[in-house]
Amino acid sequence: MAGEEPNDARPRGDEEPQDAPPQDAAPQDRVPRDEDSSGATIMMRPRRDGGGGTDAGPGPAAGSGTDPSATGSFRLPAPGPAPWEAPQNGGSQGTTGAGTAGGGFGPPTEGHGASYAAHGGHGGQGGHGGQGQYGGHGAPDASHGGYGGAYGPPPAQAPAPAPGWAGAGTLPPPPTAPPGGHGGPYGGPGGGAPGEARPLQAVLVALLNLSCLGLGYVVLRKWLWAALCWAATAGLLVAALPADADGVPGAALAGYGAFLLAVAADGARRGLRARLAFGTTVRRLALPLAVLLLAAPAGGAVAWAGAHEDAREEARQQALLARLADADALVRSGAATDFATAEPGYRKALTTYQELARDHAGSRAAQRVPASLDAYYETVSAPYDEKKYCAAILPLKHLRSLPDTVDKALLGDRPAGTDEPLAHSLYACGAGALGGTTTAAATDHFNDLTATFPQSPYTGKATAAVRDAIRAKAAAVGDTSADRCAVTEELRALRTVTTGVKGLPLDGARAEADRGVRKGVFACGTDQFGDKEFADAAATMDRYVKDYPDGESVSHARSISIAAQIAAEAPDAGRKLPPSTVPGGARMTMVISNDADDEVELLYTGPVTGKITLKACGGCRSYERLDTLRPGFKPCSGPSSTYPKATIQLPAGTYHLLQKRAGSGFSTAGDTKSSKATIEPGYSYTNCLYVTKGLY
């Protein structure tokens, strides 16, 4: 049969090769069977002449042994010398048979059983030296894409000669399938020729590597590469889990993605021509399963993305809650300081509340903003709760004005709740300011009250408060135990409230304040005189005379002022207050002349009090000190008509006199001179006033 292309008989594509040894049978009864790719059975009968073959050595005698071709697989010899001819470089003789072309079937002779290579590389026992078709290694091993697929007899048993056809030179029909059997598109036992490209298998391995577990390398038994895939995936998991708001660095994701593409491409390259030992069922399901395995990393990525988004959302929520907590802390810290100092922090907290409620309406922080606003109002209005009404005015005004700067819907009815506290605070603080000498605050607060809450009951209370304060101070003017000077000043301040507040019916209170102030001024002057505060008493009484020239006590006030001026120079003159009435009885004449070139004012006090003013003497001069020491010195010694004169009528008694030169200041040393005179009944008196100069 030299010159023909070898053909292999192979099992059907849906059957696995069988390794079990054939059942015992007589050689003449055993007929090898095989099926071609179409399922036809091929009958093979060995020679009966027992002639020796030329392969490698004598085989077993005919009829001895069993049929080694349980699967019916065989291979035709390649073109060249006839299979029963001795090879040029045959293998070493064996004791049981000669190796034929890998898995092929040579024509047996007596003593030379046909050999069946179980793996395409060991044709019988003892055939390891041959080259080419007939050697023990003439065909590649089936596990590496050879032409195997037939199975020989067990190792310790020589193949029995196949009866029937070998001696007659009859060959089986050539198989329709290509050499290599039905390995399918993924390879497998008997699948494909060496180096045959299998695109679907390449896709399978690539998809398995894309599963992130290196399963393609596991199928290829590339364990080092599989371990590398496992390490890369483990590293990504360590970096990605647990999912947090920051996620995985973009470089890590890009690197891992590039790594997956690289191992997928490498798996496709390696799997394109590799032989994979898969069964039929696995071969059918392998590619769909590989595609399904992609759901694992895809699902994991989706789950991680969801967890990452949840983490980001939680981080966002926590960040918003932290902003809310910071704003609340600002509000709490402001409670320990005055409002003016805390107001910037309050404003900042309000801005945060509004931004959270407006820009992050669905957040947990936004849901807590109403409670924070309640706490805000409670904290800012705390002075009112503590009855610190003056300190509460600015905070309450701030709270009431918030609708101008903060969303009204966010504030709700909270600002309206500040009306009554603010009105109360304005009234209470204004009423409290009525007791001092500075009532500007009372005027301001009452004006705010009447302008902001004209219908408030606290407006009526403000009117009553002013009236009551005035009445109380006016009554205190008559109390000699009180500080009537201070009371008078407070009455003056209260009077300004009655004129400064708009919107309150205070005309009656104003008139009462006027009467109280008038009485208070006179009472204050008398108290000052009694306390030896003569200068202050004189000033107070002068003020009284000026402010109330028609007052009922104006004459007495003048007397007290004169007596106070004299007492300031001669304290004995202030031992008692001048009488408010003029005594009756006889009066003595006193003529007073001015012997000086300037005007002089003479003040006197005693049983009666008064003063006179003398014009300057035109021809008079000031006397030297030495002149007054000469014997017989007498001023006003010229014609009486020369000197300006004044005559006064005085009841008997002791008088204190004080002359004050015109242009001189009060109590200026050298410009005033005090003296004392006694007026006795039945006498008339003269008094000459002159000026000396020089050393005393």
XYZ file of C-alpha atoms in Angstrom:
696
model
C 0.000 0.000 0.000
C 3.019 2.257 -0.393
C 2.250 5.607 -1.933
C -1.062 6.196 -0.201
C -1.792 8.845 2.376
C -2.324 7.358 5.829
C -5.799 7.508 7.221
C -6.820 7.119 10.810
C -9.843 5.436 12.074
C -11.188 7.317 15.184
C -14.011 7.043 17.615
C -17.161 9.116 17.245
C -16.966 12.727 18.345
C -19.323 12.262 21.258
C -17.478 9.337 22.805
C -14.479 9.337 25.090
C -11.529 6.971 24.412
C -11.793 3.746 26.365
C -8.879 2.328 28.293
C -10.409 -0.894 29.446
C -8.802 -3.992 27.995
C -10.945 -5.989 25.564
C -12.888 -9.019 26.701
C -11.221 -12.355 26.186
C -12.139 -14.045 22.900
C -10.635 -16.362 20.386
C -8.647 -14.636 17.689
C -10.681 -16.173 15.002
C -13.844 -14.807 16.549
C -12.609 -11.287 17.190
C -13.246 -8.872 14.455
C -12.001 -5.288 15.051
C -14.706 -2.713 14.612
C -14.549 0.934 14.037
C -16.800 3.632 12.853
C -15.952 6.403 10.521
C -17.188 9.878 10.978
C -20.489 8.926 9.406
C -21.016 6.025 11.819
C -20.161 3.185 9.345
C -18.548 0.133 10.826
C -15.211 -1.024 9.379
C -14.403 -4.683 9.652
C -10.735 -5.578 9.987
C -9.485 -9.143 9.800
C -5.919 -10.180 10.470
C -3.862 -12.527 8.337
C -4.031 -16.197 9.064
C -0.824 -17.327 7.433
C 1.140 -16.501 10.540
C 3.850 -15.002 8.415
C 6.313 -12.897 10.172
C 6.185 -9.204 9.714
C 9.140 -7.071 8.859
C 8.557 -4.319 11.439
C 10.819 -4.991 14.339
C 10.632 -8.479 15.678
C 8.564 -11.556 16.001
C 5.095 -11.148 17.393
C 2.993 -13.658 19.244
C 1.615 -16.712 17.566
C -1.724 -16.489 15.877
C -4.539 -17.043 18.170
C -2.574 -16.072 21.262
C -3.494 -12.935 23.171
C -6.564 -10.804 22.779
C -7.758 -8.183 20.370
C -6.136 -4.897 21.417
C -8.443 -2.652 19.371
C -11.460 -2.445 21.667
C -12.240 0.979 20.331
C -11.717 0.031 16.728
C -9.225 2.816 16.211
C -6.305 2.369 13.900
C -4.034 4.376 11.617
C -2.845 3.642 8.098
C 0.867 3.799 7.432
C 2.314 6.860 5.868
C 3.548 6.733 2.253
C 6.769 4.831 1.857
C 7.775 1.257 2.400
C 5.014 -1.146 3.148
C 4.221 -1.440 6.764
C 5.283 -5.049 6.845
C 8.675 -4.181 5.413
C 11.510 -3.586 7.722
C 12.226 0.104 8.364
C 15.527 1.568 7.381
C 16.260 2.509 10.918
C 13.919 0.274 12.740
C 13.606 0.167 16.418
C 15.185 -2.413 18.572
C 13.496 -5.736 18.665
C 11.126 -6.398 21.382
C 9.989 -9.565 22.845
C 6.357 -9.091 22.009
C 6.113 -7.073 18.841
C 7.484 -4.225 16.760
C 6.377 -0.651 16.928
C 4.503 0.627 13.951
C 3.702 4.125 12.952
C 2.226 5.881 15.956
C -1.116 4.252 16.510
C -1.130 2.793 12.984
C -2.076 -0.705 12.062
C 0.516 -2.737 10.112
C -0.226 -6.061 8.431
C 0.548 -8.696 11.018
C 2.502 -11.834 10.308
C 2.918 -14.912 12.328
C 4.898 -14.084 15.339
C 4.598 -10.371 14.582
C 1.467 -9.017 16.083
C 0.216 -5.662 14.892
C 0.967 -3.015 17.477
C -1.509 -0.344 18.668
C 0.065 2.743 20.039
C -1.944 3.868 23.038
C -0.536 7.389 22.846
C 0.841 7.599 19.365
C 4.441 7.453 20.566
C 4.948 3.878 21.773
C 4.097 1.404 19.005
C 4.051 -1.845 20.949
C 6.453 -2.912 23.595
C 10.102 -2.607 22.853
C 9.830 -0.202 19.908
C 11.722 2.830 21.188
C 14.478 3.145 18.591
C 12.630 3.817 15.393
C 12.486 7.093 13.553
C 9.866 8.425 11.239
C 6.702 6.405 10.831
C 7.693 3.191 12.462
C 9.739 4.129 15.420
C 8.429 4.190 18.949
C 8.552 7.968 18.704
C 7.581 8.282 15.049
C 4.411 10.135 15.882
C 3.898 12.867 18.436
C 2.311 12.041 21.747
C -1.445 12.340 21.739
C -1.331 14.767 24.637
C 0.587 17.149 22.369
C -1.681 17.060 19.362
C -0.442 13.777 17.761
C -2.348 11.288 15.795
C -3.144 9.016 18.728
C -6.481 8.016 19.848
C -6.180 4.261 19.442
C -5.424 2.157 22.421
C -3.146 -0.932 22.397
C -3.105 -3.891 24.651
C -1.963 -3.648 28.240
C 1.798 -3.320 28.657
C 2.525 -6.944 29.628
C 0.518 -8.451 26.809
C 1.421 -8.615 23.118
C -1.280 -7.719 20.650
C -2.969 -10.641 19.012
C -2.944 -10.856 15.261
C -6.074 -9.490 13.793
C -7.739 -12.132 11.667
C -9.306 -11.492 8.366
C -7.686 -9.076 6.071
C -3.979 -8.408 6.703
C -2.722 -11.288 4.690
C -4.935 -10.549 1.775
C -3.651 -7.015 1.411
C -7.052 -5.423 1.846
C -7.120 -1.918 3.455
C -10.005 -0.328 5.315
C -11.738 2.613 3.698
C -10.207 6.011 4.483
C -11.978 7.996 7.225
C -13.888 11.115 6.285
C -12.703 13.159 9.262
C -9.245 14.711 9.388
C -6.600 13.064 11.506
C -6.909 13.755 15.176
C -10.447 12.578 15.925
C -13.341 14.697 17.210
C -11.581 16.967 19.610
C -13.970 19.825 18.911
C -13.165 23.555 18.775
C -11.541 23.561 22.258
C -9.170 20.599 21.650
C -9.317 17.798 24.137
C -8.327 14.208 23.688
C -7.909 13.477 20.044
C -8.764 17.041 19.115
C -7.013 18.855 16.279
C -3.648 18.647 14.668
C -0.571 20.160 16.272
C -0.594 24.023 16.022
C -4.180 24.183 14.829
C -5.779 27.620 15.638
C -8.926 27.546 17.768
C -10.431 31.094 17.968
C -13.307 30.128 20.238
C -10.880 28.511 22.632
C -8.809 31.711 22.632
C -11.963 33.694 23.421
C -12.782 31.253 26.213
C -9.389 31.630 27.908
C -9.504 35.421 27.500
C -12.949 35.602 29.084
C -11.855 33.371 31.943
C -8.928 35.692 32.614
C -11.279 38.654 32.539
C -13.101 37.106 35.485
C -10.394 38.701 37.674
C -9.405 35.276 39.041
C -6.997 34.132 36.317
C -9.209 31.119 35.513
C -7.877 31.097 31.975
C -4.401 30.434 33.343
C -5.855 27.772 35.630
C -7.294 25.968 32.579
C -3.941 26.283 30.841
C -2.237 25.137 34.060
C -0.116 28.284 34.145
C -0.124 28.490 37.915
C 2.424 31.261 38.282
C 0.403 33.523 36.034
C -2.798 32.549 37.808
C -1.183 33.425 41.147
C -0.183 36.803 39.700
C -3.833 37.446 38.776
C -4.921 36.440 42.263
C -2.374 38.784 43.820
C -3.487 41.691 41.621
C -7.133 41.090 42.453
C -6.346 40.768 46.154
C -4.427 44.032 46.040
C -7.368 45.773 44.392
C -9.737 44.370 47.003
C -7.501 45.599 49.808
C -7.456 49.063 48.239
C -11.180 49.113 47.468
C -12.716 47.462 50.531
C -14.368 48.538 52.561
C -15.793 51.115 50.182
C -15.317 54.632 51.472
C -16.071 58.085 50.236
C -12.613 58.570 48.693
C -12.954 55.441 46.564
C -10.023 53.788 44.842
C -7.278 55.956 43.367
C -7.784 56.409 39.664
C -4.263 55.202 38.963
C -4.994 51.910 40.733
C -8.173 51.353 38.726
C -6.474 52.264 35.475
C -3.556 49.966 36.285
C -5.821 47.075 37.202
C -7.894 47.577 34.060
C -4.766 47.558 31.929
C -3.610 44.440 33.765
C -6.911 42.639 33.022
C -6.708 43.555 29.355
C -3.122 42.360 29.253
C -3.863 38.958 30.855
C -6.941 38.568 28.640
C -4.830 39.192 25.554
C -2.126 36.880 26.860
C -4.708 34.203 27.653
C -6.143 34.501 24.168
C -2.662 34.131 22.700
C -1.840 31.118 24.809
C -5.222 29.468 24.347
C -5.358 29.871 20.582
C -3.305 26.701 19.896
C -3.317 25.025 23.298
C -4.908 21.615 23.887
C -7.436 21.557 26.696
C -8.677 18.257 28.128
C -12.423 18.912 28.271
C -15.269 16.457 28.057
C -18.093 16.930 25.591
C -20.501 18.417 28.117
C -17.901 20.821 29.427
C -16.915 21.777 25.899
C -20.483 22.720 25.128
C -20.918 24.769 28.297
C -17.432 26.249 28.615
C -17.946 29.428 26.598
C -21.377 30.287 28.053
C -20.002 29.637 31.530
C -17.038 31.883 30.826
C -19.406 34.636 29.742
C -21.498 34.102 32.868
C -18.384 34.311 35.024
C -17.976 37.889 33.838
C -21.073 38.667 35.846
C -19.076 38.122 39.038
C -16.604 40.996 38.538
C -19.289 43.090 36.875
C -21.667 42.461 39.751
C -18.898 43.091 42.230
C -18.095 46.359 40.506
C -21.745 47.360 40.580
C -22.028 46.377 44.254
C -18.828 48.234 45.073
C -20.061 51.273 43.146
C -23.256 51.159 45.164
C -21.332 50.797 48.409
C -18.981 53.573 47.324
C -21.918 55.810 46.548
C -23.446 54.940 49.911
C -20.134 55.770 51.571
C -19.930 59.034 49.686
C -23.466 59.862 50.669
C -22.751 58.983 54.276
C -19.606 61.103 54.178
C -21.625 63.961 52.721
C -24.231 63.540 55.418
C -21.569 63.492 58.108
C -19.935 66.588 56.644
C -23.265 68.412 56.686
C -23.905 67.268 60.241
C -20.450 68.552 61.184
C -21.309 71.962 59.699
C -24.519 71.967 61.700
C -22.622 71.025 64.862
C -20.144 73.869 64.296
C -22.989 76.342 63.894
C -24.649 75.056 67.062
C -21.345 75.431 68.910
C -21.123 79.065 67.798
C -24.575 79.700 69.209
C -23.740 78.038 72.520
C -20.499 79.978 72.869
C -22.360 83.237 72.316
C -24.455 82.614 75.417
C -21.421 83.305 77.601
C -20.817 86.800 76.192
C -22.804 89.935 75.550
C -24.864 90.132 72.394
C -22.680 92.692 70.637
C -19.686 90.389 70.935
C -21.601 87.238 70.013
C -23.591 88.681 67.109
C -21.046 87.862 64.340
C -21.064 84.222 65.434
C -24.858 84.234 65.545
C -24.998 85.595 62.011
C -22.593 82.936 60.776
C -24.642 80.182 62.396
C -27.809 81.514 60.765
C -26.130 81.482 57.379
C -25.192 77.844 57.899
C -28.726 76.917 58.953
C -30.195 78.578 55.889
C -27.718 76.979 53.490
C -28.318 73.528 54.945
C -32.084 73.881 54.728
C -32.052 75.422 51.263
C -29.214 73.632 49.478
C -29.386 70.247 51.218
C -33.073 69.916 51.943
C -33.084 66.109 52.014
C -30.098 65.702 54.316
C -30.199 64.634 57.923
C -28.621 67.951 58.853
C -31.441 69.850 57.157
C -33.965 67.820 59.128
C -32.281 68.979 62.337
C -32.205 72.662 61.372
C -35.643 73.413 62.921
C -34.452 72.089 66.269
C -31.272 74.145 65.939
C -33.328 77.244 65.205
C -35.429 76.606 68.303
C -32.219 76.370 70.324
C -30.959 79.521 68.598
C -34.023 81.514 69.627
C -33.855 80.122 73.125
C -30.168 80.988 73.519
C -30.384 84.487 72.069
C -33.453 85.371 74.125
C -31.989 83.948 77.340
C -31.498 87.430 78.949
C -35.244 87.967 78.791
C -35.882 84.651 80.516
C -33.404 85.729 83.162
C -35.322 89.042 83.594
C -32.364 91.050 82.322
C -34.671 93.271 80.341
C -32.198 95.897 79.211
C -29.753 93.224 78.032
C -32.586 91.429 76.225
C -33.599 94.356 74.008
C -30.903 94.018 71.330
C -31.120 90.197 71.113
C -34.918 90.344 70.843
C -34.734 93.037 68.176
C -32.292 90.797 66.321
C -34.640 87.826 66.496
C -37.604 89.918 65.415
C -35.696 91.248 62.388
C -34.578 87.849 61.085
C -37.335 87.611 58.430
C -35.539 90.436 56.627
C -32.445 88.277 56.089
C -33.531 84.649 56.594
C -36.076 82.603 54.670
C -39.462 83.254 56.258
C -40.606 79.715 55.559
C -37.623 78.415 57.473
C -38.279 80.696 60.448
C -41.994 79.960 60.602
C -43.813 81.784 63.407
C -40.748 82.100 65.615
C -40.213 85.868 65.005
C -43.804 86.634 66.024
C -43.109 85.061 69.379
C -40.638 87.836 70.163
C -43.171 90.706 70.046
C -44.461 90.426 73.564
C -41.016 89.847 75.142
C -39.579 92.819 73.248
C -42.417 95.134 74.272
C -42.045 93.974 77.851
C -38.285 94.525 77.788
C -38.626 98.019 76.316
C -41.089 98.985 78.997
C -39.150 97.390 81.867
C -35.813 98.812 80.824
C -37.310 102.291 80.249
C -39.092 102.236 83.579
C -35.894 101.204 85.311
C -34.103 104.194 83.818
C -36.620 106.598 85.381
C -34.902 106.389 88.746
C -31.602 107.964 87.746
C -30.394 111.378 86.747
C -29.813 110.237 83.158
C -33.061 109.323 81.504
C -32.043 109.344 77.870
C -32.320 105.548 77.824
C -35.840 105.731 79.198
C -36.803 108.242 76.541
C -35.335 106.074 73.774
C -36.927 102.823 74.990
C -40.347 104.403 75.478
C -40.165 105.947 72.019
C -39.311 102.496 70.586
C -42.194 101.028 72.514
C -44.756 103.550 71.308
C -43.477 103.399 67.714
C -43.254 99.605 67.462
C -46.091 98.466 69.691
C -48.517 101.403 70.001
C -51.360 99.089 70.969
C -49.367 97.072 73.436
C -50.540 97.120 77.061
C -46.973 97.999 77.966
C -47.458 101.399 76.320
C -50.071 102.310 78.917
C -47.825 100.958 81.622
C -45.047 103.278 80.445
C -47.274 106.326 80.943
C -48.151 105.226 84.439
C -44.498 104.534 85.224
C -43.463 108.086 84.336
C -46.268 109.624 86.374
C -45.524 107.474 89.402
C -41.815 108.292 89.271
C -42.503 112.027 89.154
C -44.916 111.895 92.050
C -42.502 109.890 94.133
C -39.662 112.364 93.554
C -41.875 115.399 94.174
C -42.934 113.924 97.494
C -39.295 113.328 98.425
C -38.589 117.062 98.039
C -40.424 117.719 101.274
C -38.512 115.033 103.152
C -35.679 116.788 105.009
C -34.006 113.455 105.603
C -33.614 112.835 101.897
C -30.935 114.172 99.651
C -33.161 116.810 98.197
C -30.534 118.082 95.803
C -30.286 114.610 94.205
C -34.050 114.253 94.190
C -34.326 117.575 92.421
C -31.906 116.491 89.708
C -33.872 113.275 89.205
C -37.008 115.320 88.871
C -35.298 117.433 86.235
C -34.406 114.234 84.340
C -37.961 112.933 84.615
C -39.217 116.219 83.248
C -37.119 115.655 80.103
C -38.822 112.280 79.641
C -42.221 113.946 79.632
C -41.095 116.262 76.873
C -39.019 113.742 74.918
C -41.345 110.749 74.588
C -43.801 110.898 71.715
C -47.073 109.100 71.885
C -47.569 109.065 75.661
C -50.097 111.366 77.413
C -47.681 113.008 79.856
C -48.807 116.649 80.016
C -50.075 116.341 83.594
C -46.912 114.572 84.655
C -44.846 117.341 83.103
C -46.620 120.066 85.137
C -46.195 118.068 88.298
C -42.501 117.677 87.517
C -42.152 121.449 87.088
C -43.633 122.117 90.515
C -41.469 119.472 92.069
C -38.288 120.865 90.498
C -39.062 124.420 91.747
C -39.577 123.232 95.267
C -36.587 120.978 94.987
C -34.223 123.766 93.985
C -35.149 125.897 96.998
C -34.997 122.893 99.311
C -31.623 121.960 97.900
C -30.271 125.505 98.562
C -31.418 125.506 102.148
C -29.915 122.055 102.691
C -26.619 123.248 101.253
C -26.629 126.308 103.523
C -27.322 124.111 106.523
C -24.481 121.828 105.474
C -22.108 124.863 105.353
C -21.823 124.510 101.588
C -22.174 128.273 101.247
C -20.879 128.702 97.732
C -23.172 125.931 96.442
C -26.086 127.335 98.414
C -25.541 130.790 96.915
C -25.387 129.342 93.393
C -28.494 127.226 93.943
C -30.497 130.160 95.265
C -29.343 132.435 92.476
C -30.520 129.768 90.020
C -33.840 129.560 91.755
C -34.301 133.350 91.570
C -33.415 133.303 87.914
C -35.599 130.321 86.916
C -38.594 131.280 89.054
C -38.634 135.099 89.428
C -42.285 134.947 90.334
C -41.922 132.109 92.774
C -43.378 132.366 96.233
C -39.977 131.924 97.866
C -37.936 134.147 95.619
C -37.305 136.852 98.330
C -36.175 134.298 100.805
C -33.961 132.704 98.206
C -32.241 136.072 97.643
C -31.640 136.463 101.375
C -30.184 132.980 101.615
C -27.919 133.658 98.660
C -26.625 136.930 100.266
C -26.094 135.262 103.605
C -24.286 132.379 101.939
C -21.932 134.765 100.150
C -21.098 136.558 103.387
C -20.729 133.225 105.239
C -18.297 132.057 102.604
C -15.976 134.882 103.835
C -17.151 135.027 107.431
C -18.435 131.609 108.515
C -20.070 133.062 111.597
C -22.597 134.646 109.280
C -23.848 131.160 108.354
C -24.708 129.861 111.727
C -28.385 130.061 110.939
C -30.517 130.488 107.902
C -31.804 134.034 107.319
C -35.442 134.397 108.303
C -38.041 134.154 105.588
C -39.992 137.106 107.066
C -38.992 140.686 107.967
C -39.086 141.439 111.711
C -41.047 144.408 113.005
C -40.030 147.053 115.531
C -37.851 150.159 115.489
C -35.136 150.563 112.945
C -31.946 152.526 113.030
C -30.451 154.498 110.188
C -27.097 153.615 108.685
C -25.552 155.862 106.035
C -22.883 154.208 103.916
C -20.418 156.205 101.737
C -17.947 155.045 99.074
C -14.493 156.634 99.355
C -12.975 154.736 96.423
C -12.557 155.219 92.735
C -14.499 152.009 91.838
C -17.965 150.691 92.412
C -18.612 148.665 95.512
C -21.343 146.232 96.579
C -22.172 145.937 100.244
C -23.884 142.760 101.538
C -25.229 142.488 105.044
C -27.076 139.873 107.033
C -28.438 139.796 110.561
C -31.970 140.370 111.672
C -32.512 141.418 108.092
C -30.494 140.590 105.027
C -29.831 142.615 101.958
C -27.307 144.418 99.790
C -26.652 147.855 98.342
C -24.458 149.064 95.492
C -22.451 152.308 95.630
C -21.089 154.015 92.553
C -17.442 154.981 92.211
C -16.206 158.237 93.788
C -14.871 160.474 91.055
C -12.297 162.362 93.116
C -11.350 159.566 95.439
C -8.321 157.393 95.447
C -7.031 154.283 97.125
C -5.124 154.806 100.359
C -1.651 153.552 101.072
C -1.215 151.162 103.896
C 0.930 153.667 105.775
C -1.775 156.271 105.481
C -4.152 154.172 107.488
C -1.549 153.888 110.279
C -1.122 157.630 110.869
C -2.878 159.058 113.894
C -6.126 160.800 113.122
C -6.623 158.938 109.763
C -10.260 159.302 108.790
C -11.705 158.369 105.406
C -14.625 160.213 103.889
C -13.290 163.418 105.521
C -14.144 165.654 102.589
C -17.469 167.270 101.832
C -20.173 164.701 102.248
C -21.554 165.496 98.861
C -18.350 164.209 97.369
C -18.971 160.553 98.199
C -21.680 158.315 96.801
C -23.993 157.406 99.684
C -26.733 154.886 100.537
C -29.028 154.838 103.583
C -30.493 151.648 105.036
C -32.847 151.048 107.962
C -31.803 148.218 110.197
C -33.448 146.622 113.178
C -31.283 146.372 116.216
C -28.957 143.429 116.226
C -25.610 142.121 115.070
C -24.839 142.276 111.385
C -22.170 140.768 109.172
C -21.124 142.934 106.250
C -19.177 142.129 103.095
C -18.023 144.675 100.569
C -17.243 143.468 97.084
C -15.538 145.796 94.647
C -16.965 145.962 91.164
C -15.190 143.797 88.653
C -13.779 141.576 91.344
C -14.562 137.893 91.461
C -16.466 136.387 94.284
C -14.252 135.688 97.313
C -11.159 136.892 95.521
C -8.546 137.836 98.125
C -7.906 141.567 98.376
C -11.084 142.510 96.526
C -13.479 141.667 99.332
C -13.596 142.721 102.908
C -15.859 141.456 105.603
C -16.744 143.243 108.793
C -19.126 143.079 111.684
C -21.407 145.747 113.136
C -23.828 145.986 116.033
C -26.915 148.107 115.707
C -28.382 149.350 118.954
C -31.710 150.999 119.375
C -31.777 154.864 119.464
C -28.627 155.373 117.416
C -27.810 156.307 113.866
C -24.738 155.024 112.115
C -22.384 155.976 109.320
C -20.081 153.673 107.458
C -17.337 154.758 105.028
C -16.051 152.201 102.547
C -12.542 152.774 101.173
C -9.723 150.816 99.581
C -6.117 150.436 100.750
C -3.179 149.180 98.829
C 0.331 148.207 99.596
C 1.752 145.755 102.053
C -0.110 144.743 105.138
